[in-house]
Structures are given as C-alpha cells and as structure tokens.
Amino acid sequence: MDERTYSRRVANAYYNVGLEKAKYRDLSGAAAALKRSLRFDKFHTDARNLLGLIYYEVGETGAALAQWVISLNLQETDNLAEEYLGRLRKEKGFLELADQAAKKYNQALAYAQNDNADLAVLLLMHMLDELPNFVRAQELLALLYITHEDYAKAGRCLYQALKVDAYNPTAQRYMTIVKQNTSRADVEKRKLKNAFSHRQMQDDDIIMPPSYKENTGWQSVLNILVGLLLGAAVIYFLVMPASRESMNRTHNQEMIANLETINQKNLAIDNLNRQLEDAAAAQRQAEEELETLLDDNGGVLGQYRSLIQILQAYRDGDLGAAALLYVDLDTSVLYDGVVDATVDWIEQDMVENGYLALEQLGDTMADGGNTEQAITYYQKSLQIRSDNTAALYKLGMAYQSKGDTDAANECFGEIIMNDPESEYVPAAREQRGY
C-alpha cells in the first residue's frame, strides 16, 4: 500500500468517527476527529464541509466560512459548500450579526482578563441574547458567574451550551463545579428541615403525676384570677418595656440598613452608567472594525482567500504569481490546527524558490525596458530573502537606470558593507566610484 492510499484510508476512518460523534451531538469530539482527518488528507471535502457545519453550529461562523471557502476552491464542482455559502448569503444581516458576536466575545475576554468582569458580563449577555448557540461565549459567561459564586446563572449558561455540544469537556467541568455548590445548599436545607420536624404529640404521650388532683369550684376560679393578675403584672413590668426597646432598636437598625441599601444602590447605578458608557464606546469601536472584517484583505477571511489563491497558483504551475501573493500574506492568523502543515510548506518553498521566481520576473521586466515593474519585483524578492545580494545589486542598477542615484548608491553601499565576500562587491564599488 502506497503512502497516499494509506493517508486516504486513515482520513476516511477519522471522518467516520467525526460523523458518528456529530450524530450524538458530541461536537467537540467530532471537530477533533475531523481535524485529524484533514491532517492526513487536506482534500477530503466531506470532512472539511462537516467541520464547517460544526463550527457554524457552535456559533463560530467565521471559522465555518473559512472551511467552506477552502473546500470550494479545492473542489469547484459537486460541492455542498457552495450550497452552505449560498444559504448564508440569503440570510440578510446574519454575517454581520455573527461577526459582531465574535468581536464582542473577544472584547469580553479582554475585559475579563483585565479584571473588568462586570463589563464582560454585560457584553456577553447582550451578545448571547442574539446568538445563544455561541458555546465558547456561554462558557465564558458561566465562568464569570462561578467566580462571583452565582451558581444558578452559571448553570443556566452551561445548560444552554450543553444543549448545543452535549459532551463539551469545558462545559461539563464547569457544570460539575456548579452541581457541587448547589447540592451542598440543598443538603443543608434538608438537615434544617429535619431538625425542626417532629411528630404530633398524642394523648397517650402525656404522663400524669401521681399527686395530680383536678381542681373544681371556687378553687378553679381563684386560680384563674391569680393567674390573670400575675400575667398582667409580667406583661406591664417586664414584657412591654423590653418589647418597646426591642422595637425601637429594630426600627433604628432597619432605618440604618435601608439608608445603607439606598447608598449602595446609588453607587451601583453610577457604576453601571459608567460601564454602559464604556460599553457603548467599545461597541462603536467594534462596529467600525467589523466593517473591514469581510472586505479587508488584512482580515482573517482575506488571508484565507490569499492562501487559496496561492494554492491555485501552485496548481497552475505559476510560482511567480504565488510568490507575489505570499509577500502580502500574514501567516500568523492562519495557524488553526488544520492548514498549519500547508502554511509551513509554502513558507519553506518561498524561502528556497519563491524569491528566485520574483527575481527572474524582475530580470524579464528590466530586459523589456519596464524599469518601474522590475524595481517592484526586486523589492518583493528581497522581502522574502533580504540576503539576496544579486537582487539587491539588480535593484541598484534599476534605480540607476531610472536616474535615482541616491537609491542606487544606497543599494550598492549595503552590498559593500553587509556582504563583503560577495562577487557583486567589485561591481558595486565601481558603480559607487571607489
């Protein structure tokens, strides 16, 4: 069995595992299996499309879009990704809503990490009202509630998260903490209830002393009158003064407590007003940044589009076009555990071969008299490999041909100073005039 066949079979096995887990709403486990499948076969369209569906289900729409766009570029026909993307385009405002949710989650995470938990809670609550299936946001909100020992609210967040991803390990771990704390309170309540619960006393339980004699007639009347007088005296001299003092003390304590509560409420209102103002400012900033997310080439989706175009250029055998796209590629945002190996391979090939393709394009332009375009290609070649002395010398010659003596001398001087052993040093000295 050759290596490609083996990789394909392993990828299919992991895909089947991911599909089975997804049926039982073990979305975290399914995503992990599908990522392993794509590591063995990046062209496995079904695995990539299913991974996109899982990302979409747990509220990570940006990651879902990235997977479907890559899938559609790797297989342009008979691909369900085209249908998924079409459905999203038809849902007016959904992409903007999803992008706002992602921005708010990141902002809330930053607030939480900087000890501003109240503002993080406000952001997450507003965001989850619109997108309740965002699992990671539900988990973060639950963690904030747990930190403040509000276990009931944390439990509601985790219940919502586990409805989407039934076996999510983080949500299950948090739910264990919530159950431990809430069940302890129930146990104490049961103990307290049992301590004050007694069976009703029956007549048989009363034990009559042997010396007991039932009083009758005037003796009973006299006993009642004496008891009433003693009761009135006790009430007047003992109970009433103590009761008045207790009532006055209770009233004063209630007044103090009410004033303190009012003061605390006022402080809380002032604090919330400040937080709402900060949240409104953060929202305006997030909305401004959001406008560039889908269209800006510097955004995550823009970088994925560039990566796809680079792969297409490789497929067409046009290394120069791939190198031109690579120069402006921000690879730092592309490492997601799925395309890491592809990005690493492209970076290595660009360092080994891509810079030479750009230098050759510059040579072609220079020979054809297109000095401006030649300068552009030489500069881009140097962006990939700054130690490419040949391209640096040719750049200096192009500047000189254009009449830009200062820029040309700067290139020649850099060769003389930084690469004194280079074969281009004598020529560079000659061009500098020494």
GROMACS .gro file of C-alpha atoms in nm:
model
  434
    1MET     CA    1   0.000   0.000   0.000
    2ASP     CA    2   0.148   0.337  -0.105
    3GLU     CA    3   0.161   0.635   0.130
    4ARG     CA    4  -0.120   0.828  -0.043
    5THR     CA    5  -0.362   0.536  -0.020
    6TYR     CA    6  -0.274   0.484   0.346
    7SER     CA    7  -0.329   0.854   0.425
    8ARG     CA    8  -0.663   0.848   0.246
    9ARG     CA    9  -0.782   0.544   0.443
   10VAL     CA   10  -0.677   0.698   0.776
   11ALA     CA   11  -0.851   1.023   0.681
   12ASN     CA   12  -1.170   0.830   0.598
   13ALA     CA   13  -1.154   0.648   0.932
   14TYR     CA   14  -1.125   0.974   1.125
   15TYR     CA   15  -1.405   1.123   0.915
   16ASN     CA   16  -1.634   0.832   1.006
   17VAL     CA   17  -1.550   0.883   1.374
   18GLY     CA   18  -1.630   1.253   1.346
   19LEU     CA   19  -1.957   1.184   1.165
   20GLU     CA   20  -2.066   0.935   1.433
   21LYS     CA   21  -1.983   1.176   1.716
   22ALA     CA   22  -2.171   1.457   1.542
   23LYS     CA   23  -2.485   1.240   1.528
   24TYR     CA   24  -2.484   1.225   1.909
   25ARG     CA   25  -2.406   1.600   1.939
   26ASP     CA   26  -2.052   1.538   2.062
   27LEU     CA   27  -1.943   1.834   1.852
   28SER     CA   28  -1.610   1.888   2.031
   29GLY     CA   29  -1.510   1.527   1.978
   30ALA     CA   30  -1.632   1.540   1.618
   31ALA     CA   31  -1.428   1.854   1.543
   32ALA     CA   32  -1.112   1.695   1.686
   33ALA     CA   33  -1.158   1.382   1.471
   34LEU     CA   34  -1.226   1.586   1.155
   35LYS     CA   35  -0.913   1.796   1.209
   36ARG     CA   36  -0.710   1.476   1.230
   37SER     CA   37  -0.876   1.358   0.909
   38LEU     CA   38  -0.771   1.677   0.728
   39ARG     CA   39  -0.414   1.643   0.853
   40PHE     CA   40  -0.393   1.314   0.664
   41ASP     CA   41  -0.584   1.440   0.357
   42LYS     CA   42  -0.639   1.813   0.316
   43PHE     CA   43  -0.850   1.747   0.004
   44HIS     CA   44  -1.112   1.545   0.199
   45THR     CA   45  -1.410   1.763   0.105
   46ASP     CA   46  -1.669   1.584   0.318
   47ALA     CA   47  -1.455   1.619   0.632
   48ARG     CA   48  -1.391   1.987   0.567
   49ASN     CA   49  -1.758   2.062   0.498
   50LEU     CA   50  -1.870   1.877   0.813
   51LEU     CA   51  -1.609   2.065   1.017
   52GLY     CA   52  -1.756   2.389   0.882
   53LEU     CA   53  -2.106   2.279   0.984
   54ILE     CA   54  -1.984   2.206   1.337
   55TYR     CA   55  -1.817   2.547   1.362
   56TYR     CA   56  -2.142   2.705   1.242
   57GLU     CA   57  -2.349   2.506   1.494
   58VAL     CA   58  -2.139   2.621   1.793
   59GLY     CA   59  -2.158   2.985   1.681
   60GLU     CA   60  -1.810   3.022   1.523
   61THR     CA   61  -1.934   3.142   1.184
   62GLY     CA   62  -1.601   3.292   1.072
   63ALA     CA   63  -1.425   2.957   1.108
   64ALA     CA   64  -1.712   2.785   0.925
   65LEU     CA   65  -1.688   3.028   0.633
   66ALA     CA   66  -1.312   2.973   0.609
   67GLN     CA   67  -1.355   2.595   0.584
   68TRP     CA   68  -1.626   2.618   0.318
   69VAL     CA   69  -1.433   2.872   0.109
   70ILE     CA   70  -1.123   2.650   0.114
   71SER     CA   71  -1.337   2.346   0.033
   72LEU     CA   72  -1.499   2.519  -0.265
   73ASN     CA   73  -1.163   2.627  -0.405
   74LEU     CA   74  -1.021   2.276  -0.372
   75GLN     CA   75  -1.330   2.121  -0.536
   76GLU     CA   76  -1.523   2.364  -0.753
   77THR     CA   77  -1.799   2.126  -0.871
   78ASP     CA   78  -2.044   1.897  -0.690
   79ASN     CA   79  -1.954   2.056  -0.356
   80LEU     CA   80  -2.209   2.111  -0.077
   81ALA     CA   81  -2.001   2.404   0.047
   82GLU     CA   82  -2.147   2.612  -0.237
   83GLU     CA   83  -2.498   2.545  -0.103
   84TYR     CA   84  -2.394   2.631   0.255
   85LEU     CA   85  -2.237   2.959   0.148
   86GLY     CA   86  -2.543   3.042  -0.063
   87ARG     CA   87  -2.775   2.994   0.233
   88LEU     CA   88  -2.566   3.228   0.446
   89ARG     CA   89  -2.572   3.496   0.176
   90LYS     CA   90  -2.952   3.476   0.165
   91GLU     CA   91  -2.984   3.533   0.541
   92LYS     CA   92  -2.970   3.910   0.540
   93GLY     CA   93  -2.773   4.056   0.826
   94PHE     CA   94  -2.666   3.721   0.968
   95LEU     CA   95  -2.299   3.751   0.868
   96GLU     CA   96  -2.281   4.096   1.024
   97LEU     CA   97  -2.450   3.964   1.339
   98ALA     CA   98  -2.205   3.672   1.360
   99ASP     CA   99  -1.905   3.899   1.311
  100GLN     CA  100  -2.032   4.138   1.580
  101ALA     CA  101  -2.074   3.842   1.814
  102ALA     CA  102  -1.715   3.731   1.754
  103LYS     CA  103  -1.587   4.083   1.817
  104LYS     CA  104  -1.792   4.116   2.136
  105TYR     CA  105  -1.666   3.779   2.260
  106ASN     CA  106  -1.304   3.883   2.205
  107GLN     CA  107  -1.369   4.219   2.375
  108ALA     CA  108  -1.542   4.047   2.670
  109LEU     CA  109  -1.250   3.807   2.702
  110ALA     CA  110  -1.012   4.105   2.713
  111TYR     CA  111  -1.226   4.273   2.981
  112ALA     CA  112  -1.232   3.954   3.188
  113GLN     CA  113  -0.854   3.916   3.164
  114ASN     CA  114  -0.811   4.277   3.281
  115ASP     CA  115  -1.028   4.243   3.595
  116ASN     CA  116  -1.329   4.415   3.441
  117ALA     CA  117  -1.570   4.123   3.484
  118ASP     CA  118  -1.887   4.335   3.515
  119LEU     CA  119  -1.844   4.488   3.171
  120ALA     CA  120  -1.754   4.146   3.028
  121VAL     CA  121  -2.080   4.005   3.166
  122LEU     CA  122  -2.281   4.290   3.012
  123LEU     CA  123  -2.126   4.237   2.669
  124LEU     CA  124  -2.176   3.859   2.679
  125MET     CA  125  -2.538   3.886   2.794
  126HIS     CA  126  -2.630   4.122   2.509
  127MET     CA  127  -2.442   3.909   2.256
  128LEU     CA  128  -2.594   3.578   2.372
  129ASP     CA  129  -2.946   3.722   2.350
  130GLU     CA  130  -2.890   3.738   1.974
  131LEU     CA  131  -2.670   3.429   1.929
  132PRO     CA  132  -2.743   3.185   2.216
  133ASN     CA  133  -2.567   2.889   2.049
  134PHE     CA  134  -2.222   3.053   2.078
  135VAL     CA  135  -2.079   2.781   2.304
  136ARG     CA  136  -1.750   2.948   2.396
  137ALA     CA  137  -1.935   3.267   2.497
  138GLN     CA  138  -2.176   3.068   2.716
  139GLU     CA  139  -1.877   2.900   2.884
  140LEU     CA  140  -1.701   3.233   2.947
  141LEU     CA  141  -2.018   3.386   3.095
  142ALA     CA  142  -2.066   3.077   3.315
  143LEU     CA  143  -1.706   3.104   3.437
  144LEU     CA  144  -1.760   3.470   3.531
  145TYR     CA  145  -2.076   3.375   3.723
  146ILE     CA  146  -1.890   3.093   3.900
  147THR     CA  147  -1.616   3.336   4.000
  148HIS     CA  148  -1.882   3.553   4.164
  149GLU     CA  149  -2.048   3.241   4.318
  150ASP     CA  150  -2.370   3.295   4.121
  151TYR     CA  151  -2.408   2.925   4.050
  152ALA     CA  152  -2.772   2.935   3.939
  153LYS     CA  153  -2.698   3.171   3.648
  154ALA     CA  154  -2.384   2.976   3.563
  155GLY     CA  155  -2.590   2.657   3.547
  156ARG     CA  156  -2.834   2.815   3.301
  157CYS     CA  157  -2.547   2.918   3.071
  158LEU     CA  158  -2.391   2.572   3.085
  159TYR     CA  159  -2.726   2.405   3.021
  160GLN     CA  160  -2.760   2.612   2.703
  161ALA     CA  161  -2.405   2.524   2.596
  162LEU     CA  162  -2.456   2.152   2.656
  163LYS     CA  163  -2.778   2.161   2.453
  164VAL     CA  164  -2.561   2.252   2.155
  165ASP     CA  165  -2.247   2.046   2.235
  166ALA     CA  166  -2.360   1.768   2.467
  167TYR     CA  167  -2.014   1.637   2.559
  168ASN     CA  168  -1.814   1.960   2.561
  169PRO     CA  169  -1.539   1.892   2.819
  170THR     CA  170  -1.510   2.252   2.940
  171ALA     CA  171  -1.884   2.291   2.991
  172GLN     CA  172  -1.903   1.956   3.169
  173ARG     CA  173  -1.617   2.053   3.402
  174TYR     CA  174  -1.785   2.383   3.490
  175MET     CA  175  -2.120   2.207   3.540
  176THR     CA  176  -1.957   1.972   3.793
  177ILE     CA  177  -1.846   2.276   3.995
  178VAL     CA  178  -2.196   2.423   3.977
  179LYS     CA  179  -2.363   2.099   4.087
  180GLN     CA  180  -2.124   2.058   4.379
  181ASN     CA  181  -2.203   2.403   4.512
  182THR     CA  182  -2.578   2.398   4.458
  183SER     CA  183  -2.626   2.045   4.601
  184ARG     CA  184  -2.448   2.139   4.924
  185ALA     CA  185  -2.707   2.410   4.987
  186ASP     CA  186  -2.989   2.158   4.932
  187VAL     CA  187  -2.835   1.917   5.184
  188GLU     CA  188  -2.819   2.190   5.450
  189LYS     CA  189  -3.182   2.279   5.389
  190ARG     CA  190  -3.287   1.920   5.434
  191LYS     CA  191  -3.088   1.894   5.758
  192LEU     CA  192  -3.252   2.211   5.891
  193LYS     CA  193  -3.597   2.087   5.798
  194ASN     CA  194  -3.541   1.754   5.974
  195ALA     CA  195  -3.414   1.928   6.288
  196PHE     CA  196  -3.745   2.113   6.336
  197SER     CA  197  -3.984   1.845   6.221
  198HIS     CA  198  -4.148   1.632   6.496
  199ARG     CA  199  -4.447   1.405   6.502
  200GLN     CA  200  -4.757   1.547   6.665
  201MET     CA  201  -4.788   1.461   7.039
  202GLN     CA  202  -5.068   1.219   7.116
  203ASP     CA  203  -5.280   1.193   7.431
  204ASP     CA  204  -5.100   0.874   7.532
  205ASP     CA  205  -4.774   1.066   7.545
  206ILE     CA  206  -4.889   1.281   7.841
  207ILE     CA  207  -4.779   1.139   8.178
  208MET     CA  208  -4.991   1.244   8.472
  209PRO     CA  209  -4.805   1.284   8.804
  210PRO     CA  210  -4.941   1.075   9.093
  211SER     CA  211  -5.007   1.382   9.311
  212TYR     CA  212  -5.225   1.548   9.047
  213LYS     CA  213  -5.575   1.644   9.164
  214GLU     CA  214  -5.834   1.806   8.948
  215ASN     CA  215  -5.949   2.139   9.094
  216THR     CA  216  -6.317   2.227   9.092
  217GLY     CA  217  -6.548   2.506   9.201
  218TRP     CA  218  -6.417   2.821   9.371
  219GLN     CA  219  -6.059   2.692   9.375
  220SER     CA  220  -6.053   2.695   8.995
  221VAL     CA  221  -6.194   3.050   8.983
  222LEU     CA  222  -5.935   3.171   9.235
  223ASN     CA  223  -5.653   3.010   9.041
  224ILE     CA  224  -5.769   3.178   8.722
  225LEU     CA  225  -5.787   3.523   8.885
  226VAL     CA  226  -5.441   3.487   9.038
  227GLY     CA  227  -5.302   3.373   8.704
  228LEU     CA  228  -5.455   3.672   8.524
  229LEU     CA  229  -5.312   3.918   8.778
  230LEU     CA  230  -4.966   3.762   8.759
  231GLY     CA  231  -4.981   3.762   8.378
  232ALA     CA  232  -5.083   4.130   8.366
  233ALA     CA  233  -4.802   4.223   8.605
  234VAL     CA  234  -4.544   4.034   8.400
  235ILE     CA  235  -4.664   4.197   8.078
  236TYR     CA  236  -4.667   4.551   8.229
  237PHE     CA  237  -4.336   4.543   8.415
  238LEU     CA  238  -4.128   4.304   8.207
  239VAL     CA  239  -4.262   4.232   7.861
  240MET     CA  240  -4.381   4.574   7.744
  241PRO     CA  241  -4.062   4.775   7.827
  242ALA     CA  242  -3.845   4.508   7.672
  243SER     CA  243  -4.076   4.492   7.371
  244ARG     CA  244  -4.069   4.871   7.322
  245GLU     CA  245  -3.691   4.877   7.348
  246SER     CA  246  -3.662   4.587   7.105
  247MET     CA  247  -3.899   4.756   6.858
  248ASN     CA  248  -3.708   5.084   6.877
  249ARG     CA  249  -3.377   4.905   6.830
  250THR     CA  250  -3.516   4.703   6.537
  251HIS     CA  251  -3.662   5.017   6.380
  252ASN     CA  252  -3.333   5.203   6.407
  253GLN     CA  253  -3.144   4.909   6.258
  254GLU     CA  254  -3.393   4.889   5.973
  255MET     CA  255  -3.353   5.260   5.901
  256ILE     CA  256  -2.974   5.230   5.901
  257ALA     CA  257  -2.994   4.921   5.677
  258ASN     CA  258  -3.232   5.099   5.436
  259LEU     CA  259  -3.008   5.404   5.415
  260GLU     CA  260  -2.709   5.181   5.351
  261THR     CA  261  -2.902   4.991   5.081
  262ILE     CA  262  -3.005   5.316   4.913
  263ASN     CA  263  -2.646   5.438   4.921
  264GLN     CA  264  -2.519   5.111   4.773
  265LYS     CA  265  -2.786   5.122   4.503
  266ASN     CA  266  -2.687   5.476   4.408
  267LEU     CA  267  -2.323   5.374   4.386
  268ALA     CA  268  -2.418   5.070   4.178
  269ILE     CA  269  -2.628   5.285   3.943
  270ASP     CA  270  -2.341   5.530   3.895
  271ASN     CA  271  -2.102   5.241   3.828
  272LEU     CA  272  -2.342   5.082   3.578
  273ASN     CA  273  -2.388   5.414   3.399
  274ARG     CA  274  -2.011   5.445   3.360
  275GLN     CA  275  -1.988   5.086   3.243
  276LEU     CA  276  -2.269   5.138   2.991
  277GLU     CA  277  -2.089   5.443   2.854
  278ASP     CA  278  -1.770   5.239   2.820
  279ALA     CA  279  -1.967   4.956   2.661
  280ALA     CA  280  -2.126   5.194   2.411
  281ALA     CA  281  -1.782   5.327   2.317
  282ALA     CA  282  -1.647   4.973   2.284
  283GLN     CA  283  -1.947   4.879   2.070
  284ARG     CA  284  -1.891   5.174   1.836
  285GLN     CA  285  -1.526   5.079   1.801
  286ALA     CA  286  -1.617   4.714   1.740
  287GLU     CA  287  -1.871   4.812   1.473
  288GLU     CA  288  -1.613   5.028   1.296
  289GLU     CA  289  -1.360   4.745   1.299
  290LEU     CA  290  -1.627   4.497   1.192
  291GLU     CA  291  -1.692   4.682   0.866
  292THR     CA  292  -1.346   4.582   0.746
  293LEU     CA  293  -1.363   4.214   0.855
  294LEU     CA  294  -1.520   4.069   0.542
  295ASP     CA  295  -1.375   4.309   0.282
  296ASP     CA  296  -1.033   4.399   0.423
  297ASN     CA  297  -0.754   4.183   0.282
  298GLY     CA  298  -0.577   4.214   0.615
  299GLY     CA  299  -0.862   4.035   0.793
  300VAL     CA  300  -0.875   3.667   0.870
  301LEU     CA  301  -1.104   3.583   0.580
  302GLY     CA  302  -0.890   3.794   0.347
  303GLN     CA  303  -0.582   3.596   0.446
  304TYR     CA  304  -0.765   3.269   0.380
  305ARG     CA  305  -0.862   3.400   0.036
  306SER     CA  306  -0.497   3.483  -0.035
  307LEU     CA  307  -0.392   3.135   0.081
  308ILE     CA  308  -0.644   2.978  -0.156
  309GLN     CA  309  -0.517   3.194  -0.445
  310ILE     CA  310  -0.159   3.086  -0.365
  311LEU     CA  311  -0.263   2.719  -0.375
  312GLN     CA  312  -0.439   2.781  -0.708
  313ALA     CA  313  -0.123   2.944  -0.846
  314TYR     CA  314   0.078   2.637  -0.742
  315ARG     CA  315  -0.178   2.417  -0.912
  316ASP     CA  316  -0.139   2.625  -1.231
  317GLY     CA  317   0.239   2.598  -1.207
  318ASP     CA  318   0.282   2.978  -1.172
  319LEU     CA  319   0.540   3.013  -0.892
  320GLY     CA  320   0.586   3.385  -0.962
  321ALA     CA  321   0.218   3.460  -0.905
  322ALA     CA  322   0.224   3.252  -0.586
  323ALA     CA  323   0.529   3.444  -0.461
  324LEU     CA  324   0.364   3.781  -0.534
  325LEU     CA  325   0.063   3.680  -0.324
  326TYR     CA  326   0.283   3.536  -0.048
  327VAL     CA  327   0.468   3.866   0.006
  328ASP     CA  328   0.148   4.027   0.140
  329LEU     CA  329   0.028   3.716   0.330
  330ASP     CA  330   0.001   3.736   0.710
  331THR     CA  331   0.064   3.373   0.806
  332SER     CA  332   0.025   3.441   1.179
  333VAL     CA  333  -0.356   3.438   1.152
  334LEU     CA  334  -0.370   3.113   0.953
  335TYR     CA  335  -0.243   2.866   1.213
  336ASP     CA  336  -0.565   2.692   1.319
  337GLY     CA  337  -0.451   2.330   1.352
  338VAL     CA  338  -0.592   2.241   1.009
  339VAL     CA  339  -0.383   2.429   0.748
  340ASP     CA  340  -0.065   2.454   0.958
  341ALA     CA  341   0.126   2.199   0.751
  342THR     CA  342   0.025   2.374   0.426
  343VAL     CA  343   0.138   2.715   0.551
  344ASP     CA  344   0.471   2.572   0.673
  345TRP     CA  345   0.533   2.409   0.336
  346ILE     CA  346   0.456   2.732   0.145
  347GLU     CA  347   0.687   2.937   0.370
  348GLN     CA  348   0.973   2.691   0.318
  349ASP     CA  349   0.923   2.682  -0.059
  350MET     CA  350   0.914   3.062  -0.080
  351VAL     CA  351   1.245   3.091   0.108
  352GLU     CA  352   1.401   2.828  -0.117
  353ASN     CA  353   1.245   2.905  -0.458
  354GLY     CA  354   0.985   3.181  -0.446
  355TYR     CA  355   1.231   3.468  -0.411
  356LEU     CA  356   1.420   3.348  -0.721
  357ALA     CA  357   1.097   3.347  -0.924
  358LEU     CA  358   1.040   3.713  -0.833
  359GLU     CA  359   1.399   3.800  -0.920
  360GLN     CA  360   1.356   3.636  -1.261
  361LEU     CA  361   1.036   3.834  -1.318
  362GLY     CA  362   1.235   4.147  -1.239
  363ASP     CA  363   1.501   4.044  -1.492
  364THR     CA  364   1.234   3.998  -1.757
  365MET     CA  365   1.088   4.342  -1.689
  366ALA     CA  366   1.433   4.505  -1.689
  367ASP     CA  367   1.524   4.343  -2.023
  368GLY     CA  368   1.197   4.470  -2.168
  369GLY     CA  369   1.267   4.826  -2.054
  370ASN     CA  370   0.999   4.826  -1.782
  371THR     CA  371   1.220   4.963  -1.506
  372GLU     CA  372   0.938   5.050  -1.263
  373GLN     CA  373   0.798   4.697  -1.269
  374ALA     CA  374   1.147   4.550  -1.241
  375ILE     CA  375   1.209   4.755  -0.926
  376THR     CA  376   0.882   4.624  -0.778
  377TYR     CA  377   0.976   4.260  -0.840
  378TYR     CA  378   1.328   4.302  -0.700
  379GLN     CA  379   1.189   4.467  -0.386
  380LYS     CA  380   0.939   4.186  -0.333
  381SER     CA  381   1.214   3.927  -0.382
  382LEU     CA  382   1.412   4.100  -0.109
  383GLN     CA  383   1.107   4.095   0.121
  384ILE     CA  384   1.125   3.716   0.114
  385ARG     CA  385   1.505   3.688   0.125
  386SER     CA  386   1.678   4.006   0.241
  387ASP     CA  387   2.017   3.837   0.189
  388ASN     CA  388   1.962   3.803  -0.188
  389THR     CA  389   2.264   4.010  -0.294
  390ALA     CA  390   2.201   3.951  -0.665
  391ALA     CA  391   1.852   4.103  -0.643
  392LEU     CA  392   1.989   4.394  -0.437
  393TYR     CA  393   2.255   4.470  -0.700
  394LYS     CA  394   2.000   4.450  -0.981
  395LEU     CA  395   1.771   4.680  -0.783
  396GLY     CA  396   2.054   4.933  -0.758
  397MET     CA  397   2.115   4.911  -1.132
  398ALA     CA  398   1.743   4.962  -1.197
  399TYR     CA  399   1.741   5.272  -0.978
  400GLN     CA  400   2.048   5.400  -1.160
  401SER     CA  401   1.882   5.338  -1.496
  402LYS     CA  402   1.584   5.536  -1.372
  403GLY     CA  403   1.811   5.823  -1.266
  404ASP     CA  404   1.762   5.778  -0.890
  405THR     CA  405   2.132   5.791  -0.793
  406ASP     CA  406   2.074   5.816  -0.417
  407ALA     CA  407   1.861   5.500  -0.404
  408ALA     CA  408   2.109   5.318  -0.628
  409ASN     CA  409   2.408   5.415  -0.412
  410GLU     CA  410   2.219   5.301  -0.103
  411CYS     CA  411   2.178   4.953  -0.256
  412PHE     CA  412   2.545   4.935  -0.364
  413GLY     CA  413   2.664   5.059  -0.022
  414GLU     CA  414   2.454   4.794   0.154
  415ILE     CA  415   2.623   4.522  -0.055
  416ILE     CA  416   2.972   4.654   0.025
  417MET     CA  417   2.902   4.686   0.400
  418ASN     CA  418   2.691   4.375   0.466
  419ASP     CA  419   2.829   4.117   0.220
  420PRO     CA  420   3.199   4.200   0.160
  421GLU     CA  421   3.271   3.848   0.027
  422SER     CA  422   3.006   3.871  -0.244
  423GLU     CA  423   3.103   3.855  -0.611
  424TYR     CA  424   2.898   4.172  -0.661
  425VAL     CA  425   3.120   4.386  -0.435
  426PRO     CA  426   3.373   4.492  -0.708
  427ALA     CA  427   3.091   4.594  -0.940
  428ALA     CA  428   2.915   4.777  -0.659
  429ARG     CA  429   3.236   4.966  -0.575
  430GLU     CA  430   3.275   5.060  -0.939
  431GLN     CA  431   2.918   5.191  -0.954
  432ARG     CA  432   2.981   5.394  -0.639
  433GLY     CA  433   3.300   5.534  -0.789
  434TYR     CA  434   3.558   5.397  -0.546
   0.00000   0.00000   0.00000
